[in-house]
């Protein structure tokens, strides 16, 4: 990327300056202060409801039951174009006009180094009209009720030891006050970093902003899937989130050299195609035992599945101990 930096004066010893700048503003876990951790953790529900619902089309329902897994999709490939960017946009609006030169570095290091996170969306409500319309083929699909207890994954916590390389369950945080407080704190750090570098010139490829931006990205990487526009509050969303062990390697070289840092994940990462894109994903669970986690099925308001063929299909797919109901929504 060609960063737009005003060439005013040359400053030697970029490495030392980068180190000093990093330690002053980002050292000692400054983005993970006790108040930040406690603030986020206080909004994370420790006890999910007895069932969490995954809305899908009838075609996806059939594939899920037969395969025994669901897809955890790349956050950037989800329908909401602000997924993974909602909190970043809040930060960008709070960065001072003179500090906007830092933002391209923040974007470049995100694209260059990070894989994922990967998520699938669930809802506390198994019969919500807006969900039927948006995620279940206009009401023709189904909602699968998954037992959080059977998922056998931990509830997300802001804990350094719990991040990279694990899968967790978490409710989405819609609270605008917490979002603004986090954005203010990070924007303040960026403003301070840029203020100290004003009037100094560095080649873009060795700029002290790079390690600072990479570190901020590393932290945002783990919290950005937790936050969403408050306008979506009605969805009461929870997420299964996988944070890969892998980072992207050799992205500065030829495309043929790009690879994942973890060989095991390189073999389990899969790809699917849309009309105009190739989308990476992981499956959950990897042992294809989702059937034992399905304890409820809601048929959409326009779903035409008949009782006996559906029962035979579910039996053949190995599902048992579930409750089927039809949506109470009136939709034509």
PDB file of N, CA and C in Angstrom, residues 206-259:
ATOM      1  N   UNK A 206       8.961   0.794   6.665  1.00  0.00           N
ATOM      2  CA  UNK A 206       9.649   0.639   7.958  1.00  0.00           C
ATOM      3  C   UNK A 206       9.124   1.644   8.990  1.00  0.00           C
ATOM      4  N   UNK A 207       7.918   2.115   8.776  1.00  0.00           N
ATOM      5  CA  UNK A 207       7.385   3.160   9.654  1.00  0.00           C
ATOM      6  C   UNK A 207       7.114   2.605  11.060  1.00  0.00           C
ATOM      7  N   UNK A 208       7.405   3.355  12.113  1.00  0.00           N
ATOM      8  CA  UNK A 208       7.093   2.907  13.476  1.00  0.00           C
ATOM      9  C   UNK A 208       5.613   2.639  13.721  1.00  0.00           C
ATOM     10  N   UNK A 209       4.748   3.171  12.859  1.00  0.00           N
ATOM     11  CA  UNK A 209       3.329   2.884  13.008  1.00  0.00           C
ATOM     12  C   UNK A 209       3.024   1.387  12.828  1.00  0.00           C
ATOM     13  N   UNK A 210       3.851   0.691  12.048  1.00  0.00           N
ATOM     14  CA  UNK A 210       3.530  -0.688  11.669  1.00  0.00           C
ATOM     15  C   UNK A 210       3.405  -1.614  12.886  1.00  0.00           C
ATOM     16  N   UNK A 211       4.408  -1.703  13.785  1.00  0.00           N
ATOM     17  CA  UNK A 211       4.223  -2.591  14.945  1.00  0.00           C
ATOM     18  C   UNK A 211       3.093  -2.149  15.865  1.00  0.00           C
ATOM     19  N   UNK A 212       2.880  -0.843  15.954  1.00  0.00           N
ATOM     20  CA  UNK A 212       1.784  -0.345  16.789  1.00  0.00           C
ATOM     21  C   UNK A 212       0.431  -0.760  16.206  1.00  0.00           C
ATOM     22  N   UNK A 213       0.277  -0.588  14.885  1.00  0.00           N
ATOM     23  CA  UNK A 213      -0.970  -0.966  14.225  1.00  0.00           C
ATOM     24  C   UNK A 213      -1.190  -2.475  14.308  1.00  0.00           C
ATOM     25  N   UNK A 214      -0.126  -3.254  14.144  1.00  0.00           N
ATOM     26  CA  UNK A 214      -0.247  -4.714  14.216  1.00  0.00           C
ATOM     27  C   UNK A 214      -0.708  -5.153  15.598  1.00  0.00           C
ATOM     28  N   UNK A 215      -0.195  -4.505  16.650  1.00  0.00           N
ATOM     29  CA  UNK A 215      -0.574  -4.869  18.013  1.00  0.00           C
ATOM     30  C   UNK A 215      -2.031  -4.501  18.295  1.00  0.00           C
ATOM     31  N   UNK A 216      -2.453  -3.336  17.854  1.00  0.00           N
ATOM     32  CA  UNK A 216      -3.853  -2.949  18.028  1.00  0.00           C
ATOM     33  C   UNK A 216      -4.755  -3.939  17.289  1.00  0.00           C
ATOM     34  N   UNK A 217      -4.351  -4.321  16.088  1.00  0.00           N
ATOM     35  CA  UNK A 217      -5.128  -5.296  15.319  1.00  0.00           C
ATOM     36  C   UNK A 217      -5.224  -6.635  16.027  1.00  0.00           C
ATOM     37  N   UNK A 218      -4.121  -7.054  16.649  1.00  0.00           N
ATOM     38  CA  UNK A 218      -4.112  -8.334  17.349  1.00  0.00           C
ATOM     39  C   UNK A 218      -5.179  -8.341  18.444  1.00  0.00           C
ATOM     40  N   UNK A 219      -5.340  -7.214  19.117  1.00  0.00           N
ATOM     41  CA  UNK A 219      -6.344  -7.108  20.167  1.00  0.00           C
ATOM     42  C   UNK A 219      -7.756  -6.982  19.598  1.00  0.00           C
ATOM     43  N   UNK A 220      -7.919  -6.174  18.564  1.00  0.00           N
ATOM     44  CA  UNK A 220      -9.228  -6.035  17.934  1.00  0.00           C
ATOM     45  C   UNK A 220      -9.706  -7.358  17.340  1.00  0.00           C
ATOM     46  N   UNK A 221      -8.760  -8.151  16.863  1.00  0.00           N
ATOM     47  CA  UNK A 221      -9.055  -9.443  16.256  1.00  0.00           C
ATOM     48  C   UNK A 221      -9.910 -10.307  17.182  1.00  0.00           C
ATOM     49  N   UNK A 222      -9.679 -10.202  18.486  1.00  0.00           N
ATOM     50  CA  UNK A 222     -10.365 -11.056  19.446  1.00  0.00           C
ATOM     51  C   UNK A 222     -11.651 -10.463  19.996  1.00  0.00           C
ATOM     52  N   UNK A 223     -11.870  -9.174  19.820  1.00  0.00           N
ATOM     53  CA  UNK A 223     -13.096  -8.596  20.367  1.00  0.00           C
ATOM     54  C   UNK A 223     -14.073  -8.108  19.301  1.00  0.00           C
ATOM     55  N   UNK A 224     -13.601  -7.906  18.057  1.00  0.00           N
ATOM     56  CA  UNK A 224     -14.508  -7.342  17.061  1.00  0.00           C
ATOM     57  C   UNK A 224     -15.698  -8.251  16.727  1.00  0.00           C
ATOM     58  N   UNK A 225     -15.591  -9.595  16.816  1.00  0.00           N
ATOM     59  CA  UNK A 225     -16.797 -10.388  16.539  1.00  0.00           C
ATOM     60  C   UNK A 225     -17.837 -10.349  17.655  1.00  0.00           C
ATOM     61  N   UNK A 226     -17.493  -9.713  18.789  1.00  0.00           N
ATOM     62  CA  UNK A 226     -18.433  -9.630  19.908  1.00  0.00           C
ATOM     63  C   UNK A 226     -19.425  -8.485  19.745  1.00  0.00           C
ATOM     64  N   UNK A 227     -19.094  -7.497  18.924  1.00  0.00           N
ATOM     65  CA  UNK A 227     -19.866  -6.261  18.879  1.00  0.00           C
ATOM     66  C   UNK A 227     -20.654  -6.138  17.579  1.00  0.00           C
ATOM     67  N   UNK A 228     -21.830  -5.539  17.703  1.00  0.00           N
ATOM     68  CA  UNK A 228     -22.678  -5.360  16.531  1.00  0.00           C
ATOM     69  C   UNK A 228     -23.510  -4.096  16.689  1.00  0.00           C
ATOM     70  N   UNK A 229     -23.934  -3.565  15.574  1.00  0.00           N
ATOM     71  CA  UNK A 229     -24.803  -2.393  15.542  1.00  0.00           C
ATOM     72  C   UNK A 229     -26.026  -2.627  16.439  1.00  0.00           C
ATOM     73  N   UNK A 230     -26.315  -1.704  17.360  1.00  0.00           N
ATOM     74  CA  UNK A 230     -27.480  -1.877  18.248  1.00  0.00           C
ATOM     75  C   UNK A 230     -28.802  -2.034  17.506  1.00  0.00           C
ATOM     76  N   UNK A 231     -28.851  -1.648  16.233  1.00  0.00           N
ATOM     77  CA  UNK A 231     -30.081  -1.805  15.457  1.00  0.00           C
ATOM     78  C   UNK A 231     -30.474  -3.272  15.297  1.00  0.00           C
ATOM     79  N   UNK A 232     -29.510  -4.181  15.505  1.00  0.00           N
ATOM     80  CA  UNK A 232     -29.778  -5.616  15.374  1.00  0.00           C
ATOM     81  C   UNK A 232     -30.122  -6.260  16.716  1.00  0.00           C
ATOM     82  N   UNK A 233     -30.355  -5.474  17.727  1.00  0.00           N
ATOM     83  CA  UNK A 233     -30.577  -5.997  19.077  1.00  0.00           C
ATOM     84  C   UNK A 233     -31.702  -7.035  19.130  1.00  0.00           C
ATOM     85  N   UNK A 234     -32.727  -6.855  18.305  1.00  0.00           N
ATOM     86  CA  UNK A 234     -33.866  -7.766  18.311  1.00  0.00           C
ATOM     87  C   UNK A 234     -33.452  -9.221  18.065  1.00  0.00           C
ATOM     88  N   UNK A 235     -32.341  -9.426  17.356  1.00  0.00           N
ATOM     89  CA  UNK A 235     -31.924 -10.777  17.004  1.00  0.00           C
ATOM     90  C   UNK A 235     -31.452 -11.594  18.206  1.00  0.00           C
ATOM     91  N   UNK A 236     -31.076 -10.916  19.308  1.00  0.00           N
ATOM     92  CA  UNK A 236     -30.590 -11.622  20.507  1.00  0.00           C
ATOM     93  C   UNK A 236     -29.559 -12.682  20.122  1.00  0.00           C
ATOM     94  N   UNK A 237     -28.532 -12.217  19.434  1.00  0.00           N
ATOM     95  CA  UNK A 237     -27.594 -13.149  18.804  1.00  0.00           C
ATOM     96  C   UNK A 237     -26.527 -13.668  19.763  1.00  0.00           C
ATOM     97  N   UNK A 238     -26.229 -14.937  19.595  1.00  0.00           N
ATOM     98  CA  UNK A 238     -25.062 -15.584  20.169  1.00  0.00           C
ATOM     99  C   UNK A 238     -24.211 -16.091  19.011  1.00  0.00           C
ATOM    100  N   UNK A 239     -22.945 -16.343  19.298  1.00  0.00           N
ATOM    101  CA  UNK A 239     -22.055 -16.824  18.247  1.00  0.00           C
ATOM    102  C   UNK A 239     -21.141 -17.935  18.752  1.00  0.00           C
ATOM    103  N   UNK A 240     -20.943 -18.903  17.882  1.00  0.00           N
ATOM    104  CA  UNK A 240     -19.818 -19.821  18.057  1.00  0.00           C
ATOM    105  C   UNK A 240     -18.668 -19.192  17.290  1.00  0.00           C
ATOM    106  N   UNK A 241     -17.573 -18.918  17.984  1.00  0.00           N
ATOM    107  CA  UNK A 241     -16.447 -18.199  17.385  1.00  0.00           C
ATOM    108  C   UNK A 241     -15.191 -19.063  17.460  1.00  0.00           C
ATOM    109  N   UNK A 242     -14.531 -19.241  16.350  1.00  0.00           N
ATOM    110  CA  UNK A 242     -13.248 -19.932  16.323  1.00  0.00           C
ATOM    111  C   UNK A 242     -12.150 -18.923  16.010  1.00  0.00           C
ATOM    112  N   UNK A 243     -11.169 -18.868  16.907  1.00  0.00           N
ATOM    113  CA  UNK A 243      -9.999 -18.025  16.700  1.00  0.00           C
ATOM    114  C   UNK A 243      -8.849 -18.934  16.263  1.00  0.00           C
ATOM    115  N   UNK A 244      -8.474 -18.913  14.991  1.00  0.00           N
ATOM    116  CA  UNK A 244      -7.448 -19.844  14.517  1.00  0.00           C
ATOM    117  C   UNK A 244      -6.098 -19.625  15.197  1.00  0.00           C
ATOM    118  N   UNK A 245      -5.348 -20.710  15.288  1.00  0.00           N
ATOM    119  CA  UNK A 245      -3.959 -20.597  15.724  1.00  0.00           C
ATOM    120  C   UNK A 245      -3.143 -19.874  14.667  1.00  0.00           C
ATOM    121  N   UNK A 246      -3.552 -20.045  13.423  1.00  0.00           N
ATOM    122  CA  UNK A 246      -2.739 -19.604  12.293  1.00  0.00           C
ATOM    123  C   UNK A 246      -2.774 -18.104  12.067  1.00  0.00           C
ATOM    124  N   UNK A 247      -1.663 -17.598  11.630  1.00  0.00           N
ATOM    125  CA  UNK A 247      -1.603 -16.279  11.009  1.00  0.00           C
ATOM    126  C   UNK A 247      -1.229 -16.498   9.551  1.00  0.00           C
ATOM    127  N   UNK A 248      -1.426 -15.470   8.749  1.00  0.00           N
ATOM    128  CA  UNK A 248      -1.058 -15.562   7.342  1.00  0.00           C
ATOM    129  C   UNK A 248       0.433 -15.295   7.198  1.00  0.00           C
ATOM    130  N   UNK A 249       1.106 -16.157   6.470  1.00  0.00           N
ATOM    131  CA  UNK A 249       2.550 -16.052   6.285  1.00  0.00           C
ATOM    132  C   UNK A 249       2.880 -15.673   4.853  1.00  0.00           C
ATOM    133  N   UNK A 250       3.974 -14.933   4.696  1.00  0.00           N
ATOM    134  CA  UNK A 250       4.538 -14.613   3.371  1.00  0.00           C
ATOM    135  C   UNK A 250       3.602 -13.793   2.498  1.00  0.00           C
ATOM    136  N   UNK A 251       2.736 -12.989   3.130  1.00  0.00           N
ATOM    137  CA  UNK A 251       1.797 -12.206   2.330  1.00  0.00           C
ATOM    138  C   UNK A 251       2.475 -11.088   1.557  1.00  0.00           C
ATOM    139  N   UNK A 252       3.737 -10.809   1.878  1.00  0.00           N
ATOM    140  CA  UNK A 252       4.462  -9.771   1.148  1.00  0.00           C
ATOM    141  C   UNK A 252       5.176 -10.341  -0.076  1.00  0.00           C
ATOM    142  N   UNK A 253       5.090 -11.666  -0.254  1.00  0.00           N
ATOM    143  CA  UNK A 253       5.742 -12.315  -1.382  1.00  0.00           C
ATOM    144  C   UNK A 253       4.715 -12.588  -2.481  1.00  0.00           C
ATOM    145  N   UNK A 254       5.102 -13.451  -3.420  1.00  0.00           N
ATOM    146  CA  UNK A 254       4.190 -13.813  -4.496  1.00  0.00           C
ATOM    147  C   UNK A 254       2.996 -14.587  -3.931  1.00  0.00           C
ATOM    148  N   UNK A 255       1.815 -14.484  -4.565  1.00  0.00           N
ATOM    149  CA  UNK A 255       0.639 -15.199  -4.053  1.00  0.00           C
ATOM    150  C   UNK A 255       0.875 -16.688  -3.832  1.00  0.00           C
ATOM    151  N   UNK A 256       1.731 -17.299  -4.648  1.00  0.00           N
ATOM    152  CA  UNK A 256       1.983 -18.737  -4.509  1.00  0.00           C
ATOM    153  C   UNK A 256       2.709 -19.082  -3.219  1.00  0.00           C
ATOM    154  N   UNK A 257       3.283 -18.097  -2.529  1.00  0.00           N
ATOM    155  CA  UNK A 257       4.003 -18.346  -1.285  1.00  0.00           C
ATOM    156  C   UNK A 257       3.136 -18.171  -0.040  1.00  0.00           C
ATOM    157  N   UNK A 258       1.942 -17.637  -0.192  1.00  0.00           N
ATOM    158  CA  UNK A 258       1.094 -17.385   0.973  1.00  0.00           C
ATOM    159  C   UNK A 258       0.653 -18.715   1.582  1.00  0.00           C
ATOM    160  N   UNK A 259       0.762 -18.835   2.902  1.00  0.00           N
ATOM    161  CA  UNK A 259       0.377 -20.072   3.583  1.00  0.00           C
ATOM    162  C   UNK A 259      -0.035 -19.748   5.011  1.00  0.00           C
TER     163      UNK A 259
END
